[in-house]
Every structure is written in C-alpha cells, then in structure tokens.
C-alpha cells in the first residue's frame, strides 16, 4: 500500500488511539516564539509510559514555561514500527506529529533495564546515530533520567547528559542553559555540556573516561571538566515542588488508570535490597493541605473516579488517618474511590481499619520478601510472621477478596530452609484465612543486587539455581486458594546484567537490537536466545558480573555517582546483614547516619500533629434527596474519534460528565456506577453522525446545558448535537442503519455487485466463543445497496435481531476485499431510518 503519513497507518494497527495525542489536558503550543522544544521520550508502550508520574511532572513543568514546548513520544508497538519503516515515515510526537529528530532535546525516562533496546528503536526510526560521539549540531541533544541512572555506565555512551536524582529543578536549569547557549552561538556542543556539568545532578559521560584494570574492573576517570563525582539532585520540600494538577488523561487502558497523588517521596525503612529506598532518601512528606488542594484541582481537571495515594510506603505517612478522613469525607458522596497500592504489615490501626473499609477493594498487597524471620532480619525487613498473618486476616475482614504477597528467591545467605519457611508461611496464611473463598496471590522474583544498596557487593544466583528454587516453590504451592506467579529467571538474569554492567555493554545493546530484540520486559516479546547470541558476540562474561561476590575495596562502575549515601554506611549495613542485625527506622528511632541529611538544607520532612495546626472539615456535599430523569443524548463520532473502542468511549464520556459537573444517578450495590447506556457499539475505525446514549441526571438539569457542558469536555471528533428527555416507546420497531463507504485505494468491482444482486441468497457465517455457528443471509440483512461512484457506495442494513450484519462483513463478502483495504476504507453511519 502507498502509506504517506501516520493518518494512513492508524487504521491498520492495533489500539490506534495510542498515537492520537488529543487527550484531555494534552498541551499543543504554537511554535512561534518558542525557543526550545523538548521531546519527552518513554521507551515503552503508551499504556505504560502515559501512566508514568515522573513524565507527567516534567511535561507540566516545561509547558508552564512560555518559551519552551514539551511533547510526548512513546515506543511504537511492533506493528506500528513495521509500517513506519516500510513507508519511511519518521517517529513523531503525539501532540503535533513533529518528527523526533526535529526537537532540540530528547529526554528519555529510564525506569527499567529491559527497556534499553527500545531507546535504540526510537532513535533508529528517525535516523539519529546511537552514540553521542557520532552526533553533531544537526542532531538533538539526547539526555536521560530515572532510577536506572544510578548505574548509568551500560548506556552512558548513548547520552550527551544524564540526570541523577530528582528532575524538577534540574530540567529547568538544563533548558535555560540550552537557550542561553543557543543565543550565544549554538555551535560548540562542548560549551553547552560544560555548562550542564555545573548543574547539580547532571552527569556528562563524555567528560569521564572508562578504564579497566588487570582484573577487568572498570574505573571511571574524570576528564578535563574538573568534576570527579556527580551528586544526586534532591527536592528539599515537596510542598514547594511543581505538581501536575492538570495531568493528561490517557486513552485506552493505561496500567494506572486513576489519579495518582504523590503523598511522600523516600522511605526510612532501610530494606537492604531496595534501591528505591536508598536513592530517594530522605523521606519528604507532602502536607495534608497541599495534598487536598492538589487532589481537588486534579479531580476537577481529569474526571477520574479513583484516587491512588502514591509513595514507597503509603502506610508510613504520618497523617494517613486524617488524610483519609478528609478524602473520604469529600469523595465518598461523589462516588470517587480512594485506594493505595499496598500497606505495610503491622501498619493497620483501629482508626485506619474503619476508614479503609470505605476504600474500593482491589487487591491488598504485602511484601514479606522472605519466608523466615532470620532472612527478614538479614534484609532488614522489620516485620514478623505474626504481623503478616494478622494483616492478611484484617484485610480479609475489611472486605478484600484478593491478597497479594511478594517474595524474592536468592537473597544473600538464603538456604533451603528459608525457602521451606516461605512455603510454610503461605500454607499458614491459607489455613488461617477467615474468608475461605478469598484467594492468595503469591509472586516470586529472583533477587538482583542493585547499585547503591548494601547488597551491591553481593552475587546473584545462577540461572540454573533460580529456575530450581522457583520450580520448587511452584510445585509446592500448586494448591487450591493459591495463585502462583513468578518472573522468568532468564529475565532476571538479563536485568541483573544491565543493573551491574559497565561501558562495555554499549556494543552489546547495539548487537542485541540489530538481532531484533525489542520490548524485552514483555514476556511475549522477550527472546532469550537472541540475547545469548548477542552476549557471546559482544564478548560479555555474565558470570563476571553476576555470580561473584565483589570485594568492598573493588572499584565499582558507579562509584562516581554520589547518591549522597555514605559508602561506609552501606558497608556497615552489609556487615549487619551478615550478622542478622537489624537497623531501626530513622523516622521513629533517630538518625541512622546514612549520610544523606545535613540537617540544614536536607532533612526529613514529616506531616505530624496535623490536628493541632489544621481544622479538618469535609466539603459540604449536601444531604437533600435528588430526583432524576432519563435523557437521550445524540452525538457524532467522527475523524480521529473513530479509533476509540466502545469501552474507551464509555470511559471518555464518564469522565467528561464528571469534569462538566453534571449530577447523575448511580446504581446500587457494592460498586455503584453512573446510570449510562449506549444504543449501539461501533467497531474501531467506524465513524457515525447519529450515535445515541442515555444518561440519568438530576431533574433540574436543563437539556441545553448538558449539550454545552459536554462539548467543552469531549476530545476532538466527539460532539453532542441534541439532548432531550427520553420517551418510552414500547411499540417502536427496529429501524435500518444507513452507511456510506469509501475506499482509499482502488474501487468497488461492479461485476461482483451484479453477481450479488442476481443471487437468491448470500450466506455469511459467524462462530461464537462457544463454537456455535450462526448463518445470516445478506439478501435479508441488506435493505439497499447503491454504487454512487467507482470507490463510494451507500447501504442500508437491517437492525432486526437475527438479521444484523456489520458493513465490513457485507463489503468483504460481496466484493472480496482484503483486510487491509477494509481497514483503510472510510465507513460512516449516516442515519437511522425507522
């Protein structure tokens, strides 16, 4: 096919709404007056990246600057990538479809090591050289940030600059430095890199040289720039940090389809395996007033029906109970649920229990990590078996049906007895359940020793040992009431390699990419055999990086990255682990001397004793009984909106109704839903000028106001054109649906149309999921069929039960059109004739 642009590709791919860029709160700026354009690139699918809170923050910060524009771009799915390549179409941003290589800066979010090949995919699709040293002033600057930058060395050669730590302040400084450099001359890239190197938290890989000693250990030596270490950037006070209270509301089914409120950053628990718990220190809690203000504004701007409290340890938030009191007081009457991803075992207080009973019950998550108390002490997971069992049964008593527990295999000092105790703990939980119809989901992953943790010197168990341990657990937990999941040990091995690698891995990444590795974090795309081939060709010895314990005196590839945690503290924690000694939570028992806080500028910030400082009153939502009426709403679904699936369309309307402030009736029961129904379910790709939905609203609501309010809140292509009170008409008969169909390539074969018209019957067959086949005669289903021109026709199809067919089915059967031609055809539902 002759594909000229992205619009030609969209009808051909799965989930085309991924690529539209017309979401609510998406920012589209006029480039006149713009001095800097930034592409925020996420190396994974839209559903994953659009949910990422960090990307939303940066998008908000940059677009608040009048002379800067930020647009989003995600790794295209494999089908979309193939069409881009075959049509020589560049990968573009969502908002304005600007080719990625036309931006001034491309900033990648590095959240997961197995996304690294996707970085190369995105660069390759716009013909940007992979290595920084190969790029010149005709190319954008390529930068990165995110937790994987704690050990940036495996990908350092691909980036001009890498941000270490919190990015809110750094991204603004980087942008201002670029604008100043461009106004000065904009010629010598090194001049800008030197300016960037003076910003706290910015690592310029080209200013450091990697050398290797006789043992093969990488040491990173500073170049001429004059700085030896890169110190992590820290936001001192979250209340003063920018927050995206108008976040983009993604299409489709993002992995986190709810409002995410970051109530705190950092963790004080000190789990020795946990990189996030180390690199995000100290704990900085957002004030209750700030959270409530952000929440109210964000709900109003998004229409979300679920608020999730986000932090590394939500249960540790000092004012969690008063926060939940306020949120539930405000949102429960509005049918807005409050949820949190997990609670620490032992964190449930009687007050909290009563509040949590009102929270939407999705899944209750606890992470014991280890089965035995000895091993939990080794990793400094300060919870007991009694607390775990009590927490599970407390959650069950509050109405949760699904309990999730996370464990790791291969932790330092782990023995067979520890694995047995893990299995026994699960059996105890199953036996002690107070709700026997509940299910317990067990998830096990292989321990990976990460940089800047006390276990950074530890080894990772071999692939064979990992498969053996997980296989043993799986066999023993193959019982009713227990659902067992595990991460593929091969995936864990690869993740461990990249987490502990050095600059020699750059060639490995290119080799793997060239062999076809993509979306390695997705089980259906992960190809370990290709990685084995790439590792062998690149001359990488996995055992050197994974299987040996490292001496605490050995130089580490990430030693020049200063996360502010003292190396002596990490060594001390390793010693305590080997002696099964625990370290108390500094939140409750005083400073543990990790080295992060100076108690002048950097120190923990807690939201304590809130009742003394703030009067907590829920918003007055009224208690008067409301009467309702049912409205018939007619709307169009044209242009880009044809790429919305039905469930997606329902979600879009529900959130538009919330944003519009239209009071609606809700169903009864455990999970009340707005009373809304749609008359028809159009397939993806079909347009319509005559769709209908029914909505039950407050009896005081004026029809004209519904039309006006909804049209202000609906995305491009959806528009309401009529709203009237619904009238019951039990005697109405099914009408005929009229359509227009136009082919984008070629024309309709008139000979085949004549054959159809002369035939006495044309049968199509449908087989449902149960294997039952149903036959429909097109001669009865099609009421009229008229060829208007060579590539355009009109048809009327019956809506009578048992005689209903879709236009695509009819066109395929009559004209024998290929799937590709059918997908690119424009089919519009024009009217319904009664």
mmCIF file of N, CA and C in Angstrom, residues 299-306 330-337 360 651-664 666 671-674 695 709-710 713:
data_model
loop_
_atom_site.group_PDB
_atom_site.id
_atom_site.type_symbol
_atom_site.label_atom_id
_atom_site.label_comp_id
_atom_site.label_asym_id
_atom_site.label_seq_id
_atom_site.Cartn_x
_atom_site.Cartn_y
_atom_site.Cartn_z
ATOM 1 N N UNK A 299 -8.917 16.265 40.360
ATOM 2 C CA UNK A 299 -10.189 15.583 40.092
ATOM 3 C C UNK A 299 -11.043 16.436 39.154
ATOM 4 N N UNK A 300 -11.077 17.743 39.428
ATOM 5 C CA UNK A 300 -11.881 18.648 38.598
ATOM 6 C C UNK A 300 -11.382 18.697 37.159
ATOM 7 N N UNK A 301 -10.066 18.589 36.960
ATOM 8 C CA UNK A 301 -9.493 18.726 35.616
ATOM 9 C C UNK A 301 -9.436 17.418 34.843
ATOM 10 N N UNK A 302 -9.620 16.283 35.532
ATOM 11 C CA UNK A 302 -9.490 14.984 34.865
ATOM 12 C C UNK A 302 -10.783 14.191 34.797
ATOM 13 N N UNK A 303 -11.605 14.307 35.835
ATOM 14 C CA UNK A 303 -12.816 13.492 35.884
ATOM 15 C C UNK A 303 -12.571 12.079 36.354
ATOM 16 N N UNK A 304 -11.401 11.820 36.942
ATOM 17 C CA UNK A 304 -11.116 10.469 37.444
ATOM 18 C C UNK A 304 -12.102 10.089 38.539
ATOM 19 N N UNK A 305 -12.374 8.793 38.629
ATOM 20 C CA UNK A 305 -13.268 8.266 39.654
ATOM 21 C C UNK A 305 -12.509 7.480 40.722
ATOM 22 N N UNK A 306 -11.185 7.514 40.650
ATOM 23 C CA UNK A 306 -10.362 6.761 41.592
ATOM 24 C C UNK A 306 -9.104 7.564 41.889
ATOM 25 N N UNK A 330 -14.802 13.999 51.488
ATOM 26 C CA UNK A 330 -15.044 14.755 50.253
ATOM 27 C C UNK A 330 -15.570 13.884 49.120
ATOM 28 N N UNK A 331 -15.017 12.676 48.992
ATOM 29 C CA UNK A 331 -15.206 11.915 47.765
ATOM 30 C C UNK A 331 -16.205 10.780 47.836
ATOM 31 N N UNK A 332 -16.420 10.219 49.009
ATOM 32 C CA UNK A 332 -17.361 9.099 49.083
ATOM 33 C C UNK A 332 -18.752 9.491 48.583
ATOM 34 N N UNK A 333 -19.293 10.668 48.971
ATOM 35 C CA UNK A 333 -20.616 11.051 48.445
ATOM 36 C C UNK A 333 -20.619 11.289 46.934
ATOM 37 N N UNK A 334 -19.439 11.544 46.367
ATOM 38 C CA UNK A 334 -19.347 11.790 44.929
ATOM 39 C C UNK A 334 -18.994 10.528 44.158
ATOM 40 N N UNK A 335 -18.960 9.402 44.866
ATOM 41 C CA UNK A 335 -18.646 8.104 44.261
ATOM 42 C C UNK A 335 -17.233 8.081 43.672
ATOM 43 N N UNK A 336 -16.324 8.770 44.333
ATOM 44 C CA UNK A 336 -14.913 8.735 43.949
ATOM 45 C C UNK A 336 -14.186 7.867 44.974
ATOM 46 N N UNK A 337 -13.553 6.830 44.507
ATOM 47 C CA UNK A 337 -12.889 5.884 45.397
ATOM 48 C C UNK A 337 -11.483 6.354 45.739
ATOM 49 N N UNK A 360 -12.244 1.455 48.011
ATOM 50 C CA UNK A 360 -12.511 0.434 46.996
ATOM 51 C C UNK A 360 -11.550 -0.724 47.158
ATOM 52 N N UNK A 651 -15.664 5.323 28.841
ATOM 53 C CA UNK A 651 -14.788 5.975 29.825
ATOM 54 C C UNK A 651 -14.626 7.462 29.523
ATOM 55 N N UNK A 652 -14.458 7.788 28.256
ATOM 56 C CA UNK A 652 -14.294 9.187 27.848
ATOM 57 C C UNK A 652 -15.524 10.005 28.228
ATOM 58 N N UNK A 653 -16.707 9.453 27.972
ATOM 59 C CA UNK A 653 -17.931 10.171 28.310
ATOM 60 C C UNK A 653 -18.113 10.298 29.819
ATOM 61 N N UNK A 654 -17.828 9.228 30.562
ATOM 62 C CA UNK A 654 -17.999 9.283 32.019
ATOM 63 C C UNK A 654 -17.122 10.367 32.640
ATOM 64 N N UNK A 655 -15.895 10.471 32.161
ATOM 65 C CA UNK A 655 -15.000 11.474 32.732
ATOM 66 C C UNK A 655 -15.348 12.879 32.252
ATOM 67 N N UNK A 656 -15.868 12.977 31.037
ATOM 68 C CA UNK A 656 -16.350 14.278 30.563
ATOM 69 C C UNK A 656 -17.531 14.745 31.405
ATOM 70 N N UNK A 657 -18.411 13.824 31.778
ATOM 71 C CA UNK A 657 -19.564 14.147 32.619
ATOM 72 C C UNK A 657 -19.102 14.648 33.982
ATOM 73 N N UNK A 658 -18.084 13.994 34.544
ATOM 74 C CA UNK A 658 -17.548 14.431 35.847
ATOM 75 C C UNK A 658 -16.949 15.830 35.732
ATOM 76 N N UNK A 659 -16.128 16.038 34.719
ATOM 77 C CA UNK A 659 -15.487 17.349 34.549
ATOM 78 C C UNK A 659 -16.536 18.438 34.321
ATOM 79 N N UNK A 660 -17.622 18.085 33.639
ATOM 80 C CA UNK A 660 -18.671 19.052 33.334
ATOM 81 C C UNK A 660 -19.526 19.379 34.555
ATOM 82 N N UNK A 661 -19.400 18.566 35.603
ATOM 83 C CA UNK A 661 -20.165 18.827 36.809
ATOM 84 C C UNK A 661 -21.643 18.481 36.674
ATOM 85 N N UNK A 662 -21.968 17.534 35.819
ATOM 86 C CA UNK A 662 -23.359 17.117 35.622
ATOM 87 C C UNK A 662 -23.715 16.073 36.687
ATOM 88 N N UNK A 663 -24.729 16.336 37.468
ATOM 89 C CA UNK A 663 -25.135 15.406 38.520
ATOM 90 C C UNK A 663 -25.900 14.246 37.905
ATOM 91 N N UNK A 664 -25.428 13.032 38.157
ATOM 92 C CA UNK A 664 -26.047 11.847 37.564
ATOM 93 C C UNK A 664 -26.466 10.871 38.657
ATOM 94 N N UNK A 666 -26.718 7.024 40.264
ATOM 95 C CA UNK A 666 -25.827 5.869 40.344
ATOM 96 C C UNK A 666 -26.619 4.612 40.677
ATOM 97 N N UNK A 671 -20.365 -1.606 44.181
ATOM 98 C CA UNK A 671 -19.574 -0.758 43.300
ATOM 99 C C UNK A 671 -20.525 0.064 42.431
ATOM 100 N N UNK A 672 -21.109 1.143 42.977
ATOM 101 C CA UNK A 672 -22.084 1.935 42.218
ATOM 102 C C UNK A 672 -21.471 2.519 40.949
ATOM 103 N N UNK A 673 -22.253 2.481 39.872
ATOM 104 C CA UNK A 673 -21.805 3.012 38.596
ATOM 105 C C UNK A 673 -22.821 4.028 38.083
ATOM 106 N N UNK A 674 -22.355 5.044 37.334
ATOM 107 C CA UNK A 674 -23.297 6.009 36.759
ATOM 108 C C UNK A 674 -24.289 5.314 35.849
ATOM 109 N N UNK A 695 -28.639 8.909 29.612
ATOM 110 C CA UNK A 695 -27.995 9.301 30.858
ATOM 111 C C UNK A 695 -29.071 9.775 31.837
ATOM 112 N N UNK A 709 -22.106 21.805 28.104
ATOM 113 C CA UNK A 709 -21.055 21.389 29.032
ATOM 114 C C UNK A 709 -20.248 20.213 28.490
ATOM 115 N N UNK A 710 -20.925 19.241 27.912
ATOM 116 C CA UNK A 710 -20.217 18.075 27.395
ATOM 117 C C UNK A 710 -19.311 18.448 26.226
ATOM 118 N N UNK A 713 -15.967 19.463 27.090
ATOM 119 C CA UNK A 713 -15.125 18.475 27.756
ATOM 120 C C UNK A 713 -14.757 17.269 26.894
#
